[in-house]
CSV table of C-alpha atoms in Angstrom, one decimal:
chain,number,residue,atom,x,y,z
P,1,MET,CA,-128.6,-17.9,153.9
P,2,MET,CA,-127.3,-19.2,150.6
P,3,PRO,CA,-129.2,-18.3,147.4
P,4,GLY,CA,-129.8,-20.5,144.4
P,5,LEU,CA,-127.7,-21.1,141.3
P,6,ALA,CA,-126.4,-17.8,139.9
P,7,ALA,CA,-128.7,-15.9,142.3
P,8,SER,CA,-127.9,-12.8,144.4
P,9,PRO,CA,-128.5,-13.0,148.1
P,10,VAL,CA,-131.0,-10.1,147.5
P,11,ILE,CA,-133.6,-12.9,147.1
P,12,PHE,CA,-133.7,-12.8,150.9
P,13,GLU,CA,-134.5,-9.1,151.1
P,14,ARG,CA,-138.0,-9.6,152.3
P,15,ILE,CA,-137.2,-12.3,154.8
P,16,SER,CA,-137.6,-10.4,158.1
P,17,LEU,CA,-136.8,-12.2,161.3
P,18,ASP,CA,-137.0,-10.8,164.9
P,19,GLU,CA,-133.6,-9.1,165.4
P,20,THR,CA,-133.8,-9.7,169.1
P,21,GLN,CA,-133.7,-13.5,168.4
P,22,PHE,CA,-131.8,-13.9,165.1
P,23,GLU,CA,-128.8,-12.5,163.3
P,24,VAL,CA,-129.1,-13.0,159.6
P,25,TYR,CA,-126.1,-13.2,157.3
P,26,TRP,CA,-126.3,-13.5,153.5
P,27,LEU,CA,-123.8,-15.7,151.6
P,28,SER,CA,-122.8,-15.0,148.0
P,29,TRP,CA,-121.4,-17.2,145.3
P,30,LYS,CA,-117.7,-17.2,144.7
P,31,ILE,CA,-116.1,-18.0,141.3
P,32,PRO,CA,-114.9,-21.6,141.4
P,33,LEU,CA,-111.2,-22.4,141.2
P,34,LEU,CA,-109.9,-24.4,138.3
P,35,ASN,CA,-111.1,-28.1,138.6
P,36,GLU,CA,-112.5,-27.3,142.1
P,37,THR,CA,-114.9,-30.0,143.3
P,38,LEU,CA,-118.2,-29.2,145.1
P,39,GLN,CA,-116.7,-30.5,148.3
P,40,GLU,CA,-113.7,-28.3,148.0
P,41,TYR,CA,-115.8,-25.3,147.1
P,42,ALA,CA,-118.0,-26.0,150.2
P,43,LEU,CA,-115.0,-26.1,152.4
P,44,ARG,CA,-113.9,-22.8,151.0
P,45,MET,CA,-117.3,-21.3,151.6
P,46,THR,CA,-117.2,-22.3,155.3
P,47,GLN,CA,-114.5,-19.6,155.7
P,48,GLU,CA,-117.4,-17.1,155.5
P,49,ILE,CA,-119.0,-18.5,158.7
P,50,LYS,CA,-117.9,-16.5,161.7
P,51,HIS,CA,-120.2,-18.0,164.4
P,52,GLU,CA,-120.4,-21.4,166.1
P,53,ASN,CA,-123.4,-23.7,165.5
P,54,PRO,CA,-125.1,-21.6,162.9
P,55,VAL,CA,-128.4,-22.3,161.2
P,56,LEU,CA,-127.5,-22.9,157.5
P,57,MET,CA,-130.3,-22.3,155.0
P,58,GLY,CA,-129.9,-22.8,151.2
P,59,VAL,CA,-132.2,-22.4,148.3
P,60,SER,CA,-132.2,-24.8,145.3
P,61,PHE,CA,-128.5,-25.4,144.3
P,62,GLY,CA,-127.6,-23.3,147.4
P,63,GLY,CA,-129.5,-26.0,149.4
P,64,VAL,CA,-127.2,-28.6,147.9
P,65,LEU,CA,-124.2,-26.5,148.8
P,66,VAL,CA,-125.1,-26.0,152.4
P,67,GLN,CA,-125.5,-29.8,152.8
P,68,GLU,CA,-121.9,-30.1,151.7
P,69,MET,CA,-120.8,-27.3,153.9
P,70,ALA,CA,-122.4,-29.0,156.9
P,71,ALA,CA,-119.8,-31.8,156.6
P,72,PHE,CA,-117.2,-29.3,157.7
P,73,VAL,CA,-119.0,-27.2,160.4
P,74,ALA,CA,-121.2,-28.1,163.3
P,75,VAL,CA,-124.7,-26.6,162.6
P,76,ARG,CA,-127.7,-26.0,164.9
P,77,LYS,CA,-130.1,-26.4,162.0
P,78,LEU,CA,-129.7,-27.4,158.3
P,79,ILE,CA,-132.5,-26.1,156.2
P,80,ILE,CA,-133.0,-26.4,152.5
P,81,VAL,CA,-135.7,-24.7,150.4
P,82,SER,CA,-136.9,-25.7,146.9
P,83,SER,CA,-134.0,-28.1,146.7
P,84,VAL,CA,-133.1,-31.8,146.9
P,85,LYS,CA,-131.6,-34.1,149.5
P,86,THR,CA,-130.2,-36.9,147.3
P,87,GLN,CA,-129.8,-37.6,143.6
P,88,ALA,CA,-132.9,-39.7,143.7
P,89,GLU,CA,-135.0,-36.5,144.1
P,90,ILE,CA,-133.5,-35.0,141.0
P,91,PRO,CA,-136.2,-35.2,138.2
P,92,LEU,CA,-136.0,-37.6,135.3
P,93,ARG,CA,-135.5,-34.8,132.7
P,94,MET,CA,-132.3,-33.6,134.6
P,95,ARG,CA,-131.0,-37.2,134.7
P,96,ILE,CA,-131.6,-37.5,131.0
P,97,ILE,CA,-129.7,-34.2,130.4
P,98,ARG,CA,-126.9,-35.6,132.6
P,99,ASN,CA,-126.7,-39.0,131.0
P,100,THR,CA,-126.8,-37.7,127.4
P,101,LYS,CA,-124.4,-34.9,128.3
P,102,ALA,CA,-126.9,-32.5,126.8
P,103,TYR,CA,-125.9,-29.9,129.5
P,104,HIS,CA,-123.2,-28.9,127.1
P,105,LEU,CA,-125.9,-27.4,125.0
P,106,VAL,CA,-127.2,-25.2,127.8
P,107,PRO,CA,-126.9,-21.6,126.4
P,108,THR,CA,-124.9,-20.1,129.3
P,109,ARG,CA,-124.5,-17.0,127.2
P,110,LEU,CA,-128.2,-16.4,127.5
P,111,LEU,CA,-127.9,-16.6,131.2
P,112,GLN,CA,-125.1,-14.1,131.1
P,113,ASN,CA,-127.4,-11.7,129.1
P,114,ILE,CA,-130.9,-12.7,130.1
P,115,GLU,CA,-132.1,-9.2,129.3
P,116,VAL,CA,-132.1,-10.1,125.6
P,117,LEU,CA,-134.9,-12.6,126.2
P,118,ARG,CA,-137.3,-10.0,127.6
P,119,PRO,CA,-139.0,-9.3,124.3
P,120,LEU,CA,-140.1,-13.0,124.2
P,121,ALA,CA,-142.3,-12.5,127.2
P,122,PHE,CA,-145.8,-12.5,125.7
P,123,ASN,CA,-147.9,-12.4,128.9
P,124,HIS,CA,-147.9,-10.7,132.3
P,125,ALA,CA,-146.6,-13.8,134.1
P,126,LEU,CA,-143.6,-14.2,131.8
P,127,LYS,CA,-142.9,-10.5,132.0
P,128,LEU,CA,-142.9,-10.7,135.8
P,129,ARG,CA,-140.6,-13.8,135.7
P,130,PHE,CA,-138.1,-12.0,133.5
P,131,LYS,CA,-138.1,-9.0,135.8
P,132,LEU,CA,-137.3,-11.3,138.7
P,133,TYR,CA,-134.5,-13.0,136.8
P,134,GLU,CA,-133.0,-9.7,135.8
P,135,LYS,CA,-133.0,-8.5,139.4
P,136,TYR,CA,-131.9,-11.7,141.2
P,137,LEU,CA,-129.7,-13.6,138.8
P,138,SER,CA,-126.5,-11.6,139.4
P,139,VAL,CA,-123.7,-14.1,138.9
P,140,ARG,CA,-123.2,-14.1,135.1
P,141,ASP,CA,-119.6,-15.5,135.0
P,142,LYS,CA,-119.5,-18.3,132.3
P,143,ASP,CA,-117.0,-20.5,134.2
P,144,TYR,CA,-119.3,-20.3,137.3
P,145,LEU,CA,-122.4,-21.1,135.3
P,146,GLU,CA,-120.9,-24.1,133.6
P,147,TRP,CA,-119.4,-25.4,136.9
P,148,ALA,CA,-122.6,-24.9,138.8
P,149,ILE,CA,-124.8,-26.7,136.2
P,150,PHE,CA,-122.3,-29.6,136.1
P,151,GLN,CA,-122.2,-29.9,139.9
P,152,MET,CA,-126.0,-29.9,140.3
P,153,LEU,CA,-126.4,-32.6,137.6
P,154,TYR,CA,-123.6,-34.8,139.0
P,155,TRP,CA,-124.3,-34.4,142.7
P,156,SER,CA,-123.6,-37.8,144.0
P,157,ARG,CA,-125.3,-38.0,147.4
P,158,THR,CA,-127.4,-41.1,147.7
P,159,VAL,CA,-128.3,-41.0,151.4
P,160,ALA,CA,-130.0,-38.0,152.8
P,161,ASP,CA,-128.5,-36.1,155.7
P,162,GLU,CA,-130.8,-36.8,158.6
P,163,ARG,CA,-130.3,-33.3,159.9
P,164,VAL,CA,-131.9,-31.7,156.9
P,165,ILE,CA,-135.2,-29.8,157.3
P,166,HIS,CA,-136.7,-29.6,153.8
P,167,ILE,CA,-139.2,-26.9,152.8
P,168,HIS,CA,-140.7,-27.4,149.4
P,169,GLY,CA,-143.6,-26.0,147.4
P,170,ASP,CA,-146.2,-28.3,145.9
P,171,ALA,CA,-146.0,-26.3,142.6
P,172,ASP,CA,-142.2,-26.4,142.2
P,173,GLU,CA,-141.6,-26.6,138.5
P,174,VAL,CA,-137.9,-27.4,138.7
P,175,PHE,CA,-137.9,-30.1,141.4
P,176,PRO,CA,-141.5,-31.6,141.3
P,177,ILE,CA,-142.8,-32.5,144.7
P,178,GLU,CA,-143.7,-36.0,143.6
P,179,ASN,CA,-139.9,-36.8,143.7
P,180,ILE,CA,-139.4,-35.3,147.2
P,181,LYS,CA,-139.4,-37.3,150.4
P,182,SER,CA,-140.1,-36.0,153.9
P,183,CYS,CA,-140.6,-32.2,153.5
P,184,ILE,CA,-142.6,-29.4,155.0
P,185,THR,CA,-145.0,-28.5,152.1
P,186,VAL,CA,-145.9,-25.0,151.2
P,187,PRO,CA,-149.2,-25.0,149.3
P,188,GLY,CA,-148.9,-23.3,146.0
P,189,GLY,CA,-145.2,-22.7,146.5
P,190,SER,CA,-143.2,-22.5,143.2
P,191,HIS,CA,-139.5,-22.9,142.8
P,192,ILE,CA,-139.0,-19.2,143.5
P,193,MET,CA,-141.3,-19.1,146.6
P,194,ILE,CA,-138.5,-17.7,148.7
P,195,VAL,CA,-139.3,-14.4,146.8
P,196,LEU,CA,-143.0,-14.8,146.1
P,197,ARG,CA,-144.1,-16.4,149.4
P,198,TYR,CA,-141.9,-14.5,151.8
P,199,ARG,CA,-144.7,-14.0,154.2
P,200,TRP,CA,-144.9,-17.7,154.7
P,201,PHE,CA,-141.2,-17.8,155.6
P,202,ASN,CA,-141.5,-14.8,157.9
P,203,GLU,CA,-144.2,-16.6,159.8
P,204,TYR,CA,-142.9,-20.2,159.9
P,205,LEU,CA,-139.1,-20.0,159.6
P,206,PRO,CA,-138.7,-18.7,163.2
P,207,LYS,CA,-140.9,-21.6,164.5
P,208,ILE,CA,-138.9,-24.1,162.5
P,209,ILE,CA,-135.6,-22.8,163.8
P,210,LEU,CA,-136.8,-22.7,167.4
P,211,ASN,CA,-138.5,-26.1,167.2
P,212,GLU,CA,-142.0,-24.6,167.7
P,213,LEU,CA,-143.4,-26.2,164.5
């Protein structure tokens, strides 16, 4: 299981699968090497895979990464959550940011010190969201953040990998579902549904892996 951009694998802490059927391993982000491409990074990440024919599951940018990793290892299943399969599924606002190079204005220092934004939370929902960010956004390295944002915006895949099983919430605010083709839809699922809708995953993920759904 690969977490999303800058996220800790602790986002999977409430995903509980039958231990008599599944062995679950969490992957963590590495700091990219100088000028390392996404494909080179994906190859390096495959060194963490110790079993043959694994099920790879990635969330958000982690979903993009596992698709690239699957080019180097044989997988039993390739699952992405709250993610995209091609650049065509990336929303217009992200493409505008890419084309205008406005990503250079992304305040990565705020991501490094997200705690300073907590006073701006003026209602319960925002306070909850900041608590989640503080807990789960653990990769604060500036080089990593800039690299990851660039790789997400410039991901060049145009043809979806036919092996991908795509799980997506119909309330995803980062990758709106109207841009998504061929997915298993989670009603009411937001971009962070891997945390908030863990009961859905505990019920349906085993069925998806075992071809029972």
